[in-house]
């Protein structure tokens, strides 16, 4: 006879007393399906343990979303981070890594996370342990609960039966995620269908050179500066907005780009106004093109990635770094840029130290093209491997 996991949960909850519960959390959307009910019935500690998430940036994004959901919902729930450790996932699934979703690989992965949660519940002295995994309509509540019961017995804690997709759980997930702006991932964690890379760096650091190398290796590349120029031509809404905001820079309906540049670079308020018109539109078009791409690796070159607030679209951020001396010489040789103009442009950009701290990878481009090509090939190979290729 098929067990009613949700009914078993209700029977335990009705006993009252708010016992302690360690809740293994796979992601914020799955947690949202039952967290309100759990918080009423138990004293919950969230345990984020997901070594199946192979990208560090994705891991951090999902952990942040869990903390954001708890804070936005006004819940008093501490979060324990089990730690980013993809090697634990590789050890768990072995040769099945990269195989199709829904098979033995997934069962091994879920069992390992449930086992770790039961062990953590014992360590923290919690009476009960359970997982948010049952919120997914793609996962078997029978397998998850039966696995949980075995793991809980081994660690001398109690398993809390759940089936969070029942009783409107899927609907509540959408409601809470929409209400609080919670990030909803499009893949489980182990095999993203594509890796989205943002390449950034200071003026004349060599961003385009590195992006071109990724293109030669097979990546689909997108140039944010080119999008910006396209959107600032007649027939685009951005062009019309700029014309209304800066009429003095238009003569007979034609834009004087040099005059516009001189106007905004000499007035911080006007520059901010121009950016408020251009940056959101560029990001929207950038994300549209990324979504349309069928490539396994998509590389977007975005010079003002951090300054424009666009960095959240990328799985991996690569900062291209060169010394001021080298960049100044390149800018003069390529664009005829004076030292004064170089300093003015550089002053409006993040420092290399700031970019390094906010990026996942920093690539040194000191002029040795062979070393740069080798680094590009190494990174591209790593990203392809993450997609199961």
Coordinates of C-alpha atoms in Angstrom, one line a residue:
X1 CA 0.0 0.0 0.0
X2 CA 1.4 3.4 -1.0
X3 CA 2.2 5.6 2.0
X4 CA 0.8 9.0 2.5
X5 CA 3.9 11.0 3.3
X6 CA 2.1 14.3 3.7
X7 CA -0.5 12.7 6.0
X8 CA 2.3 11.2 8.1
X9 CA 3.9 14.7 8.4
X10 CA 0.6 16.2 9.6
X11 CA 0.2 13.5 12.3
X12 CA 3.6 14.3 13.7
X13 CA 3.0 18.1 13.5
X14 CA -0.3 17.8 15.3
X15 CA 1.5 16.4 18.4
X16 CA 2.8 20.0 19.0
X17 CA 5.8 21.0 21.1
X18 CA 7.8 22.4 18.2
X19 CA 10.6 19.9 18.2
X20 CA 14.0 20.7 16.6
X21 CA 14.4 20.0 12.9
X22 CA 17.4 20.0 10.6
X23 CA 16.1 20.8 7.1
X24 CA 18.3 19.9 4.2
X25 CA 17.8 22.6 1.7
X26 CA 18.6 22.0 -2.0
X27 CA 17.5 25.5 -3.2
X28 CA 15.3 28.4 -2.2
X29 CA 12.4 27.6 -4.6
X30 CA 12.0 24.0 -3.2
X31 CA 12.3 25.4 0.3
X32 CA 9.6 27.9 -0.3
X33 CA 7.0 25.1 -0.9
X34 CA 6.8 24.1 2.8
X35 CA 9.0 26.5 4.9
X36 CA 6.0 28.5 6.3
X37 CA 4.4 25.3 7.6
X38 CA 7.6 23.9 8.9
X39 CA 8.5 27.1 10.8
X40 CA 5.1 26.9 12.5
X41 CA 5.5 23.3 13.6
X42 CA 9.2 23.0 14.3
X43 CA 12.3 24.9 15.4
X44 CA 14.1 24.7 12.1
X45 CA 17.8 25.0 11.1
X46 CA 18.4 25.1 7.4
X47 CA 21.3 23.0 6.1
X48 CA 22.6 23.9 2.7
X49 CA 24.6 20.9 1.5
X50 CA 24.8 20.5 -2.3
X51 CA 28.1 19.3 -3.7
X52 CA 26.3 18.6 -7.0
X53 CA 26.4 22.3 -7.8
X54 CA 29.6 22.4 -9.9
X55 CA 29.9 26.1 -10.4
X56 CA 31.1 28.1 -7.4
X57 CA 29.2 31.2 -8.7
X58 CA 26.0 29.1 -8.9
X59 CA 26.5 27.6 -5.5
X60 CA 26.9 31.1 -3.9
X61 CA 23.9 32.4 -5.9
X62 CA 21.6 29.6 -4.6
X63 CA 22.9 29.9 -1.0
X64 CA 22.3 33.7 -1.1
X65 CA 18.7 33.0 -2.4
X66 CA 18.0 30.7 0.5
X67 CA 19.2 33.4 3.0
X68 CA 17.2 36.0 1.1
X69 CA 14.0 34.0 1.2
X70 CA 14.3 33.4 5.0
X71 CA 14.9 37.1 5.6
X72 CA 12.2 38.4 3.3
X73 CA 9.7 36.0 4.8
X74 CA 10.6 37.2 8.3
X75 CA 11.5 33.7 9.5
X76 CA 13.9 33.0 12.4
X77 CA 15.8 30.2 10.8
X78 CA 19.6 29.9 11.1
X79 CA 21.5 28.6 8.0
X80 CA 24.3 26.1 8.1
X81 CA 26.5 26.1 5.0
X82 CA 27.7 22.5 4.3
X83 CA 30.5 23.9 2.1
X84 CA 31.3 24.0 -1.6
X85 CA 32.9 20.7 -2.5
X86 CA 32.3 19.3 -6.0
X87 CA 34.8 16.6 -5.3
X88 CA 32.3 15.0 -2.9
X89 CA 29.8 14.8 -5.8
X90 CA 32.4 13.3 -8.2
X91 CA 33.3 10.7 -5.5
X92 CA 29.6 9.9 -5.0
X93 CA 28.5 9.4 -8.6
X94 CA 31.8 8.3 -10.1
X95 CA 31.6 7.3 -13.8
X96 CA 27.9 8.3 -13.9
X97 CA 28.9 11.9 -13.9
X98 CA 27.4 13.6 -16.9
X99 CA 24.8 10.9 -17.5
X100 CA 21.1 11.7 -18.1
X101 CA 19.0 13.3 -15.3
X102 CA 16.6 11.1 -13.4
X103 CA 18.5 7.9 -13.3
X104 CA 20.9 6.2 -10.9
X105 CA 23.2 9.2 -10.8
X106 CA 20.5 11.3 -9.3
X107 CA 19.5 8.6 -6.7
X108 CA 23.2 8.4 -5.6
X109 CA 23.4 12.1 -5.4
X110 CA 20.2 12.5 -3.4
X111 CA 21.1 9.7 -1.0
X112 CA 24.5 11.2 -0.3
X113 CA 23.0 14.6 0.6
X114 CA 20.3 13.0 2.8
X115 CA 23.0 10.9 4.5
X116 CA 25.0 14.1 5.2
X117 CA 21.9 15.8 6.5
X118 CA 21.2 13.0 9.0
X119 CA 24.8 13.1 10.2
X120 CA 24.6 16.9 10.6
X121 CA 21.3 16.6 12.5
X122 CA 22.9 14.2 14.9
X123 CA 25.9 16.5 15.3
X124 CA 23.6 19.5 16.1
X125 CA 21.4 17.5 18.4
X126 CA 18.2 17.9 16.4
X127 CA 15.4 15.5 17.0
X128 CA 14.2 15.4 13.4
X129 CA 15.8 15.6 10.0
X130 CA 14.2 16.0 6.5
X131 CA 14.8 17.5 3.1
X132 CA 13.2 20.0 0.6
X133 CA 13.9 17.6 -2.3
X134 CA 10.3 16.3 -2.2
X135 CA 9.1 19.7 -3.5
X136 CA 10.3 18.8 -7.0
X137 CA 7.7 17.2 -9.2
X138 CA 10.6 15.4 -11.0
X139 CA 11.8 13.6 -7.9
X140 CA 10.2 10.5 -6.2
X141 CA 8.9 11.2 -2.7
X142 CA 8.9 7.5 -2.0
X143 CA 12.6 7.2 -2.8
X144 CA 13.5 10.3 -0.8
X145 CA 11.5 9.4 2.3
X146 CA 12.6 5.8 2.3
X147 CA 16.2 6.8 1.9
X148 CA 15.8 9.4 4.6
X149 CA 14.3 6.9 7.1
X150 CA 17.3 4.6 6.6
X151 CA 19.8 7.4 7.1
X152 CA 18.0 8.8 10.1
X153 CA 18.0 5.3 11.8
X154 CA 21.7 5.0 11.2
X155 CA 22.4 8.3 13.0
X156 CA 19.8 7.8 15.8
X157 CA 17.6 10.7 14.7
X158 CA 14.0 10.8 13.5
X159 CA 13.0 11.2 9.9
X160 CA 10.2 13.7 9.2
X161 CA 8.1 12.4 6.2
X162 CA 7.3 15.1 3.6
X163 CA 5.9 15.6 0.2
X164 CA 6.1 19.3 -0.2
X165 CA 4.6 19.4 -3.7
X166 CA 1.3 18.3 -2.2
X167 CA -1.4 20.6 -0.9
X168 CA -0.6 23.5 -3.3
X169 CA 3.2 23.4 -2.7
X170 CA 4.1 24.1 -6.3
X171 CA 1.7 27.0 -6.4
X172 CA 3.1 28.5 -3.2
X173 CA 6.6 28.1 -4.6
X174 CA 5.8 30.4 -7.5
X175 CA 3.9 32.9 -5.3
X176 CA 6.8 33.3 -2.8
X177 CA 9.5 33.4 -5.4
X178 CA 7.7 36.0 -7.4
X179 CA 6.8 38.0 -4.3
X180 CA 10.3 38.2 -3.0
X181 CA 12.3 38.1 -6.3
X182 CA 13.9 34.8 -5.5
X183 CA 16.4 33.3 -8.0
X184 CA 15.0 30.2 -9.7
X185 CA 17.6 28.1 -11.4
X186 CA 17.0 26.3 -14.7
X187 CA 19.0 23.1 -14.0
X188 CA 19.7 20.8 -11.0
X189 CA 23.3 21.7 -10.6
X190 CA 25.5 19.0 -12.0
X191 CA 25.0 19.5 -15.7
X192 CA 24.2 23.1 -16.8
X193 CA 23.0 23.2 -20.4
X194 CA 25.3 26.1 -21.0
X195 CA 28.0 28.1 -19.2
X196 CA 27.6 31.9 -19.5
X197 CA 30.9 33.7 -19.1
X198 CA 31.4 37.5 -18.7
X199 CA 34.7 38.9 -19.7
X200 CA 35.6 42.3 -18.2
X201 CA 38.6 44.4 -17.4
X202 CA 40.0 47.9 -17.5
X203 CA 40.5 50.0 -20.6
X204 CA 42.9 48.4 -23.0
X205 CA 43.5 45.3 -20.8
X206 CA 42.9 42.9 -23.7
X207 CA 39.2 41.9 -23.2
X208 CA 38.5 41.6 -26.9
X209 CA 41.7 39.6 -27.5
X210 CA 40.7 37.0 -24.9
X211 CA 37.1 36.9 -26.1
X212 CA 38.3 36.3 -29.7
X213 CA 40.4 33.4 -28.5
X214 CA 37.3 31.8 -26.8
X215 CA 35.4 32.3 -30.1
X216 CA 38.1 30.5 -32.0
X217 CA 37.7 27.6 -29.6
X218 CA 34.0 27.3 -30.3
X219 CA 32.3 29.7 -27.9
X220 CA 29.4 31.9 -28.9
X221 CA 30.5 35.5 -28.2
X222 CA 28.5 38.6 -27.6
X223 CA 29.9 42.2 -27.5
X224 CA 28.1 44.5 -25.1
X225 CA 29.7 47.6 -26.7
X226 CA 28.4 46.5 -30.1
X227 CA 24.9 46.1 -28.7
X228 CA 25.2 49.6 -27.1
X229 CA 26.1 51.1 -30.5
X230 CA 23.2 49.3 -32.2
X231 CA 20.7 50.5 -29.7
X232 CA 21.8 54.1 -30.2
X233 CA 20.9 54.2 -33.8
X234 CA 17.6 55.5 -35.3
X235 CA 14.7 53.2 -35.0
X236 CA 15.5 52.0 -31.4
X237 CA 13.7 53.2 -28.3
X238 CA 17.1 54.0 -26.6
X239 CA 18.0 56.4 -29.5
X240 CA 14.7 58.3 -29.0
X241 CA 15.2 58.5 -25.2
X242 CA 18.7 59.9 -25.6
X243 CA 17.5 62.4 -28.2
X244 CA 14.9 63.7 -25.7
X245 CA 17.4 63.8 -22.8
X246 CA 20.3 65.4 -24.8
X247 CA 18.7 67.5 -27.7
X248 CA 21.8 69.7 -27.9
X249 CA 23.8 66.6 -29.1
X250 CA 21.5 66.1 -32.1
X251 CA 21.5 68.1 -35.3
X252 CA 18.7 67.6 -37.8
X253 CA 17.8 64.2 -36.2
X254 CA 21.3 62.9 -36.4
X255 CA 23.4 62.2 -33.3
X256 CA 26.7 63.8 -32.8
X257 CA 28.4 61.0 -30.9
X258 CA 31.6 63.0 -30.1
X259 CA 29.6 65.8 -28.7
X260 CA 27.5 63.4 -26.7
X261 CA 30.6 61.8 -25.3
X262 CA 32.2 65.2 -24.4
X263 CA 28.9 66.3 -22.7
X264 CA 28.5 63.3 -20.4
X265 CA 32.2 62.8 -19.6
X266 CA 32.4 66.4 -18.3
X267 CA 29.2 66.1 -16.2
X268 CA 28.7 63.3 -13.7
X269 CA 24.9 63.8 -13.5
X270 CA 24.5 63.7 -17.3
X271 CA 26.7 60.6 -17.5
X272 CA 24.5 58.9 -14.9
X273 CA 21.4 59.9 -16.9
X274 CA 22.8 58.4 -20.1
X275 CA 23.7 55.2 -18.3
X276 CA 20.2 54.9 -16.8
X277 CA 18.9 54.9 -20.3
X278 CA 21.4 52.6 -21.9
X279 CA 22.5 50.0 -19.4
X280 CA 19.1 48.4 -18.7
X281 CA 18.4 48.1 -22.4
X282 CA 21.8 46.6 -23.1
X283 CA 21.4 44.0 -20.4
X284 CA 17.9 43.0 -21.6
X285 CA 19.3 42.5 -25.2
X286 CA 22.3 40.7 -23.9
X287 CA 20.2 38.3 -21.9
X288 CA 17.9 37.7 -24.9
X289 CA 20.8 36.7 -27.0
X290 CA 22.3 34.5 -24.3
X291 CA 18.9 32.7 -24.0
X292 CA 18.7 32.2 -27.8
X293 CA 22.2 30.7 -28.0
X294 CA 22.5 27.0 -28.4
X295 CA 26.3 26.9 -27.7
X296 CA 27.6 25.1 -24.6
X297 CA 29.7 28.1 -23.7
X298 CA 28.5 31.7 -24.3
X299 CA 31.0 34.5 -23.6
X300 CA 29.8 38.1 -23.3
X301 CA 32.4 40.9 -23.3
X302 CA 31.1 43.6 -21.0
X303 CA 33.7 46.3 -20.2
X304 CA 31.6 48.0 -17.5
X305 CA 30.2 44.8 -16.1
X306 CA 30.3 45.8 -12.4
X307 CA 29.9 49.5 -12.9
X308 CA 26.6 48.9 -14.9
X309 CA 25.2 46.4 -12.4
X310 CA 25.1 43.6 -15.0
X311 CA 27.2 41.0 -13.3
X312 CA 24.3 38.8 -12.1
X313 CA 23.7 37.2 -15.5
X314 CA 27.0 35.3 -15.6
X315 CA 27.9 31.9 -14.3
X316 CA 31.6 32.8 -14.4
X317 CA 33.3 36.2 -14.4
X318 CA 36.7 36.6 -16.0
X319 CA 38.7 39.7 -15.3
X320 CA 41.5 40.5 -17.8
X321 CA 44.4 42.3 -16.0
X322 CA 47.3 44.3 -17.3
X323 CA 49.5 47.0 -15.8
X324 CA 48.6 50.6 -16.2
X325 CA 51.8 51.1 -18.2
X326 CA 50.9 48.4 -20.7
X327 CA 47.3 49.5 -21.0
X328 CA 48.3 53.2 -21.5
X329 CA 50.6 52.2 -24.3
X330 CA 48.0 50.0 -26.0
X331 CA 45.3 52.7 -25.8
X332 CA 47.6 55.2 -27.4
X333 CA 48.7 52.8 -30.2
X334 CA 45.2 51.4 -31.0
X335 CA 43.0 54.5 -30.5
X336 CA 45.4 57.4 -30.4
X337 CA 44.2 58.1 -26.9
X338 CA 46.1 60.7 -24.9
X339 CA 47.3 60.1 -21.4
X340 CA 44.8 62.6 -20.2
X341 CA 41.9 60.9 -21.8
X342 CA 43.1 57.5 -20.6
X343 CA 43.2 58.7 -17.0
X344 CA 39.7 60.2 -17.3
X345 CA 38.3 56.9 -18.6
X346 CA 40.2 54.8 -16.1
X347 CA 39.0 57.0 -13.2
X348 CA 35.4 56.1 -14.0
X349 CA 36.1 52.4 -13.9
X350 CA 36.6 50.0 -11.0
X351 CA 40.2 49.4 -10.0
X352 CA 41.8 46.1 -10.9
X353 CA 41.9 45.2 -7.3
X354 CA 38.1 45.7 -7.1
X355 CA 37.6 43.6 -10.2
X356 CA 39.8 40.8 -9.0
X357 CA 37.9 40.6 -5.7
X358 CA 34.5 40.4 -7.5
X359 CA 35.6 38.0 -10.3
X360 CA 35.9 34.2 -10.4
X361 CA 39.0 34.2 -12.5
X362 CA 41.7 36.8 -13.3
X363 CA 43.7 36.3 -16.4
X364 CA 47.0 38.2 -16.8
X365 CA 47.5 39.7 -20.3
X366 CA 51.1 41.1 -20.3
X367 CA 51.5 40.7 -24.1
X368 CA 52.5 37.1 -24.3
X369 CA 49.9 35.8 -26.7
X370 CA 51.0 32.2 -26.4
X371 CA 50.4 32.2 -22.6
X372 CA 47.1 33.9 -23.1
X373 CA 46.0 31.3 -25.7
X374 CA 47.0 28.5 -23.4
X375 CA 45.0 30.0 -20.5
X376 CA 42.0 30.5 -22.8
X377 CA 42.2 26.9 -23.9
X378 CA 42.5 25.7 -20.3
X379 CA 39.5 27.7 -19.2
X380 CA 37.3 26.7 -22.2
X381 CA 38.1 23.0 -21.6
X382 CA 37.0 23.4 -17.9
X383 CA 33.7 25.0 -18.9
X384 CA 32.9 22.3 -21.5
X385 CA 33.6 19.6 -18.9
X386 CA 31.1 21.2 -16.6
X387 CA 28.4 20.8 -19.2
X388 CA 29.1 17.1 -19.5
X389 CA 31.1 17.3 -22.7

